[in-house]
GROMACS .gro file of C-alpha atoms in nm:
model
  278
    1UNK     CA    1   2.334   3.801   2.564
    2UNK     CA    2   2.545   3.985   2.327
    3UNK     CA    3   2.872   3.909   2.394
    4UNK     CA    4   3.011   4.124   2.087
    5UNK     CA    5   3.314   4.366   2.209
    6UNK     CA    6   3.296   4.721   2.141
    7UNK     CA    7   3.546   4.723   1.839
    8UNK     CA    8   3.308   4.497   1.626
    9UNK     CA    9   2.996   4.664   1.670
   10UNK     CA   10   2.811   4.706   1.352
   11UNK     CA   11   2.678   5.057   1.244
   12UNK     CA   12   2.339   4.991   1.288
   13UNK     CA   13   2.199   5.325   1.051
   14UNK     CA   14   2.247   5.330   0.706
   15UNK     CA   15   2.522   5.602   0.611
   16UNK     CA   16   2.343   5.923   0.456
   17UNK     CA   17   2.640   6.041   0.280
   18UNK     CA   18   2.731   6.406   0.337
   19UNK     CA   19   2.688   6.619   0.015
   20UNK     CA   20   2.968   6.815  -0.120
   21UNK     CA   21   3.019   7.215  -0.116
   22UNK     CA   22   3.229   7.295  -0.371
   23UNK     CA   23   3.069   7.426  -0.672
   24UNK     CA   24   3.185   7.523  -1.041
   25UNK     CA   25   2.890   7.690  -1.246
   26UNK     CA   26   2.663   7.719  -0.977
   27UNK     CA   27   2.687   7.326  -0.980
   28UNK     CA   28   2.761   7.163  -0.705
   29UNK     CA   29   3.042   6.889  -0.687
   30UNK     CA   30   2.930   6.543  -0.656
   31UNK     CA   31   3.072   6.235  -0.647
   32UNK     CA   32   3.074   5.921  -0.920
   33UNK     CA   33   2.814   5.660  -0.805
   34UNK     CA   34   3.082   5.365  -0.752
   35UNK     CA   35   3.220   5.615  -0.495
   36UNK     CA   36   2.942   5.649  -0.287
   37UNK     CA   37   2.829   5.244  -0.295
   38UNK     CA   38   3.177   5.174  -0.176
   39UNK     CA   39   3.117   5.475   0.081
   40UNK     CA   40   2.814   5.316   0.162
   41UNK     CA   41   2.943   4.969   0.204
   42UNK     CA   42   3.233   5.046   0.387
   43UNK     CA   43   3.015   5.214   0.627
   44UNK     CA   44   2.870   4.912   0.759
   45UNK     CA   45   3.154   4.705   0.832
   46UNK     CA   46   3.299   4.630   1.189
   47UNK     CA   47   3.570   4.838   1.324
   48UNK     CA   48   3.814   4.511   1.266
   49UNK     CA   49   3.654   4.467   0.898
   50UNK     CA   50   3.708   4.852   0.826
   51UNK     CA   51   4.065   4.838   0.949
   52UNK     CA   52   4.116   4.568   0.721
   53UNK     CA   53   3.996   4.660   0.382
   54UNK     CA   54   4.209   5.025   0.498
   55UNK     CA   55   4.535   4.817   0.510
   56UNK     CA   56   4.480   4.608   0.185
   57UNK     CA   57   4.729   4.654  -0.099
   58UNK     CA   58   4.535   4.414  -0.351
   59UNK     CA   59   4.342   4.545  -0.621
   60UNK     CA   60   3.997   4.333  -0.533
   61UNK     CA   61   4.028   4.462  -0.162
   62UNK     CA   62   4.177   4.773  -0.214
   63UNK     CA   63   3.983   5.098  -0.121
   64UNK     CA   64   3.962   5.424  -0.409
   65UNK     CA   65   4.130   5.718  -0.245
   66UNK     CA   66   3.821   5.920  -0.247
   67UNK     CA   67   3.671   5.697  -0.039
   68UNK     CA   68   3.984   5.687   0.235
   69UNK     CA   69   3.901   6.101   0.212
   70UNK     CA   70   3.570   6.093   0.253
   71UNK     CA   71   3.619   5.872   0.592
   72UNK     CA   72   3.902   6.078   0.717
   73UNK     CA   73   3.711   6.387   0.720
   74UNK     CA   74   3.392   6.229   0.871
   75UNK     CA   75   3.514   5.954   1.132
   76UNK     CA   76   3.367   5.677   1.224
   77UNK     CA   77   3.353   5.449   1.522
   78UNK     CA   78   3.373   5.821   1.726
   79UNK     CA   79   3.677   5.949   1.540
   80UNK     CA   80   3.890   5.613   1.685
   81UNK     CA   81   4.232   5.758   1.652
   82UNK     CA   82   4.374   5.409   1.543
   83UNK     CA   83   4.099   5.390   1.239
   84UNK     CA   84   4.172   5.782   1.167
   85UNK     CA   85   4.586   5.665   1.178
   86UNK     CA   86   4.562   5.397   0.931
   87UNK     CA   87   4.309   5.596   0.696
   88UNK     CA   88   4.610   5.913   0.691
   89UNK     CA   89   4.863   5.609   0.648
   90UNK     CA   90   4.695   5.466   0.362
   91UNK     CA   91   4.601   5.777   0.204
   92UNK     CA   92   4.936   5.904   0.259
   93UNK     CA   93   5.095   5.673   0.089
   94UNK     CA   94   4.847   5.645  -0.181
   95UNK     CA   95   4.955   6.065  -0.264
   96UNK     CA   96   5.334   5.943  -0.248
   97UNK     CA   97   5.243   5.702  -0.476
   98UNK     CA   98   5.088   5.943  -0.729
   99UNK     CA   99   5.389   6.192  -0.683
  100UNK     CA  100   5.698   5.955  -0.819
  101UNK     CA  101   6.040   5.986  -0.775
  102UNK     CA  102   6.222   5.756  -1.023
  103UNK     CA  103   6.521   5.612  -0.919
  104UNK     CA  104   6.829   5.707  -1.142
  105UNK     CA  105   7.167   5.503  -1.197
  106UNK     CA  106   7.508   5.660  -1.109
  107UNK     CA  107   7.773   5.627  -1.361
  108UNK     CA  108   8.063   5.371  -1.244
  109UNK     CA  109   7.817   5.316  -0.922
  110UNK     CA  110   7.566   4.999  -0.837
  111UNK     CA  111   7.372   5.232  -0.649
  112UNK     CA  112   7.073   5.435  -0.763
  113UNK     CA  113   6.997   5.768  -0.685
  114UNK     CA  114   6.723   6.013  -0.675
  115UNK     CA  115   6.696   6.334  -0.859
  116UNK     CA  116   6.709   6.626  -0.631
  117UNK     CA  117   6.419   6.801  -0.780
  118UNK     CA  118   6.183   6.523  -0.805
  119UNK     CA  119   6.254   6.483  -0.438
  120UNK     CA  120   6.136   6.875  -0.369
  121UNK     CA  121   5.868   6.804  -0.604
  122UNK     CA  122   5.732   6.530  -0.376
  123UNK     CA  123   5.745   6.687  -0.034
  124UNK     CA  124   5.594   6.990  -0.201
  125UNK     CA  125   5.227   6.826  -0.257
  126UNK     CA  126   5.274   6.627   0.013
  127UNK     CA  127   5.303   6.913   0.256
  128UNK     CA  128   5.055   7.070   0.075
  129UNK     CA  129   4.812   6.806   0.132
  130UNK     CA  130   4.905   6.727   0.471
  131UNK     CA  131   4.855   7.083   0.472
  132UNK     CA  132   4.506   7.054   0.359
  133UNK     CA  133   4.392   6.803   0.595
  134UNK     CA  134   4.518   6.989   0.883
  135UNK     CA  135   4.313   7.297   0.791
  136UNK     CA  136   4.006   7.086   0.719
  137UNK     CA  137   3.974   6.937   1.064
  138UNK     CA  138   3.910   7.328   1.190
  139UNK     CA  139   3.757   7.513   0.907
  140UNK     CA  140   3.570   7.309   0.577
  141UNK     CA  141   3.797   7.303   0.324
  142UNK     CA  142   3.636   7.295  -0.035
  143UNK     CA  143   3.977   7.219  -0.193
  144UNK     CA  144   3.923   6.891  -0.092
  145UNK     CA  145   3.610   6.801  -0.191
  146UNK     CA  146   3.794   6.741  -0.581
  147UNK     CA  147   3.992   6.517  -0.414
  148UNK     CA  148   3.688   6.311  -0.284
  149UNK     CA  149   3.550   6.298  -0.658
  150UNK     CA  150   3.882   6.276  -0.870
  151UNK     CA  151   4.135   6.215  -0.624
  152UNK     CA  152   4.450   6.181  -0.826
  153UNK     CA  153   4.345   6.455  -1.105
  154UNK     CA  154   4.379   6.666  -0.772
  155UNK     CA  155   4.701   6.520  -0.674
  156UNK     CA  156   4.779   6.582  -1.034
  157UNK     CA  157   4.748   6.962  -1.022
  158UNK     CA  158   4.902   7.001  -0.690
  159UNK     CA  159   5.233   6.849  -0.837
  160UNK     CA  160   5.198   7.092  -1.111
  161UNK     CA  161   5.227   7.344  -0.858
  162UNK     CA  162   5.464   7.242  -0.684
  163UNK     CA  163   5.703   7.178  -0.998
  164UNK     CA  164   5.637   7.552  -1.127
  165UNK     CA  165   5.718   7.651  -0.742
  166UNK     CA  166   6.034   7.465  -0.688
  167UNK     CA  167   6.201   7.581  -1.058
  168UNK     CA  168   6.110   7.915  -0.973
  169UNK     CA  169   6.248   7.909  -0.636
  170UNK     CA  170   6.600   7.706  -0.780
  171UNK     CA  171   6.606   7.979  -1.026
  172UNK     CA  172   6.612   8.280  -0.812
  173UNK     CA  173   6.896   8.132  -0.570
  174UNK     CA  174   7.231   8.333  -0.640
  175UNK     CA  175   7.583   8.123  -0.731
  176UNK     CA  176   7.820   8.081  -0.377
  177UNK     CA  177   8.144   8.163  -0.590
  178UNK     CA  178   8.177   8.330  -0.928
  179UNK     CA  179   8.285   8.171  -1.252
  180UNK     CA  180   8.695   8.218  -1.221
  181UNK     CA  181   8.641   8.046  -0.845
  182UNK     CA  182   8.754   7.677  -0.790
  183UNK     CA  183   8.520   7.453  -0.716
  184UNK     CA  184   8.533   7.430  -0.332
  185UNK     CA  185   8.336   7.585  -0.084
  186UNK     CA  186   8.350   7.953  -0.005
  187UNK     CA  187   8.552   8.014   0.277
  188UNK     CA  188   8.317   8.074   0.532
  189UNK     CA  189   8.152   7.752   0.435
  190UNK     CA  190   8.451   7.556   0.464
  191UNK     CA  191   8.548   7.688   0.784
  192UNK     CA  192   8.190   7.580   0.925
  193UNK     CA  193   8.272   7.236   0.724
  194UNK     CA  194   8.547   7.142   0.932
  195UNK     CA  195   8.464   7.340   1.247
  196UNK     CA  196   8.163   7.027   1.240
  197UNK     CA  197   8.424   6.746   1.157
  198UNK     CA  198   8.674   6.828   1.403
  199UNK     CA  199   8.397   6.873   1.659
  200UNK     CA  200   8.311   6.482   1.587
  201UNK     CA  201   8.679   6.365   1.706
  202UNK     CA  202   8.818   6.637   1.920
  203UNK     CA  203   8.887   6.500   2.267
  204UNK     CA  204   8.888   6.858   2.349
  205UNK     CA  205   8.470   6.795   2.292
  206UNK     CA  206   8.287   6.599   2.504
  207UNK     CA  207   8.004   6.354   2.391
  208UNK     CA  208   7.729   6.638   2.497
  209UNK     CA  209   7.831   6.877   2.238
  210UNK     CA  210   7.826   6.606   1.970
  211UNK     CA  211   7.516   6.496   2.019
  212UNK     CA  212   7.390   6.845   1.979
  213UNK     CA  213   7.597   6.852   1.659
  214UNK     CA  214   7.427   6.518   1.525
  215UNK     CA  215   7.091   6.614   1.677
  216UNK     CA  216   7.129   6.969   1.471
  217UNK     CA  217   7.250   6.797   1.163
  218UNK     CA  218   6.975   6.552   1.199
  219UNK     CA  219   6.742   6.836   1.244
  220UNK     CA  220   6.825   7.028   0.867
  221UNK     CA  221   6.537   6.984   0.590
  222UNK     CA  222   6.605   6.676   0.408
  223UNK     CA  223   6.819   6.865   0.084
  224UNK     CA  224   7.056   7.063   0.351
  225UNK     CA  225   7.056   6.731   0.562
  226UNK     CA  226   7.170   6.554   0.277
  227UNK     CA  227   7.430   6.785   0.146
  228UNK     CA  228   7.597   6.804   0.512
  229UNK     CA  229   7.596   6.422   0.506
  230UNK     CA  230   7.807   6.386   0.139
  231UNK     CA  231   8.060   6.670   0.244
  232UNK     CA  232   8.117   6.469   0.574
  233UNK     CA  233   8.153   6.185   0.393
  234UNK     CA  234   8.431   6.347   0.149
  235UNK     CA  235   8.232   6.355  -0.170
  236UNK     CA  236   8.349   6.698  -0.343
  237UNK     CA  237   8.045   6.935  -0.496
  238UNK     CA  238   8.188   6.861  -0.855
  239UNK     CA  239   8.493   6.718  -1.061
  240UNK     CA  240   8.640   6.755  -1.380
  241UNK     CA  241   8.750   6.398  -1.355
  242UNK     CA  242   8.453   6.207  -1.546
  243UNK     CA  243   8.540   5.899  -1.222
  244UNK     CA  244   8.476   6.109  -0.951
  245UNK     CA  245   8.195   6.050  -0.755
  246UNK     CA  246   8.045   6.384  -0.669
  247UNK     CA  247   7.730   6.526  -0.503
  248UNK     CA  248   7.623   6.682  -0.816
  249UNK     CA  249   7.633   6.294  -0.941
  250UNK     CA  250   7.463   6.162  -0.656
  251UNK     CA  251   7.213   6.433  -0.599
  252UNK     CA  252   7.144   6.486  -0.991
  253UNK     CA  253   7.147   6.885  -0.973
  254UNK     CA  254   7.354   7.134  -1.059
  255UNK     CA  255   7.652   7.263  -0.894
  256UNK     CA  256   7.490   7.587  -0.800
  257UNK     CA  257   7.207   7.418  -0.612
  258UNK     CA  258   7.453   7.198  -0.394
  259UNK     CA  259   7.680   7.514  -0.328
  260UNK     CA  260   7.366   7.711  -0.198
  261UNK     CA  261   7.271   7.415  -0.003
  262UNK     CA  262   7.542   7.375   0.165
  263UNK     CA  263   7.560   7.769   0.224
  264UNK     CA  264   7.203   7.729   0.408
  265UNK     CA  265   7.298   7.442   0.583
  266UNK     CA  266   7.527   7.615   0.772
  267UNK     CA  267   7.373   7.900   0.829
  268UNK     CA  268   7.103   7.652   1.007
  269UNK     CA  269   7.365   7.490   1.172
  270UNK     CA  270   7.529   7.825   1.322
  271UNK     CA  271   7.175   7.938   1.439
  272UNK     CA  272   7.069   7.623   1.600
  273UNK     CA  273   7.417   7.561   1.788
  274UNK     CA  274   7.375   7.929   1.892
  275UNK     CA  275   7.057   7.848   2.075
  276UNK     CA  276   7.149   7.528   2.212
  277UNK     CA  277   7.452   7.719   2.358
  278UNK     CA  278   7.230   8.045   2.459
   0.00000   0.00000   0.00000
């Protein structure tokens, strides 16, 4: 009697590696031979063994990213959600590792901050990669074939594109104030800020309303959420005093960028709260 559980059943047939479709100069892309060997070996593991290998972080057992992507695009074990979830988590971490966001020490402080533009680039790369994966589930995406051949090189290309796009986008933002104005936010932004601040403590606002504001802030994109949180904590945008901790120093971006993010953040909050009260 075969008492082996379904999770531990071996794949009894050897895998026929699915060829890639993308071409260059009339030649179809091919995976490196060592990658195909690992794919073939992995295909013969039990489900439990397979998941264990996917989770492995040590150099000896770690699966090449190209192989992870192969199995994410062509599921084993009848497309088991647990297995696919582990593969996706692992390959997502590989993307993040390939687009590092170095910590930078803040002058006069013990904590380490991350440069905002680096966060924007990392998020743009991850978003584009995940977009390709989602589209690939409905229609074969030949762009992912390059990732199956040279994963890190493909991510590096995404990173270069993201860096260009983020820089271009930042250059188009207009400053919220003119050169002769102060370092404080504009009147509209300032009014919105204090309205939110007062809503946290005012006895006239019930718990449900305050919860809606908290939820609205939490739903903002990362950059906008961070400037709102820093402002509510009392950090000024910038200061001539070198010893004063400011948003510019914490976020490692220019004053113009912080002001634009504040403006966008409270425009978004106004819309979110308007929808809640509609």
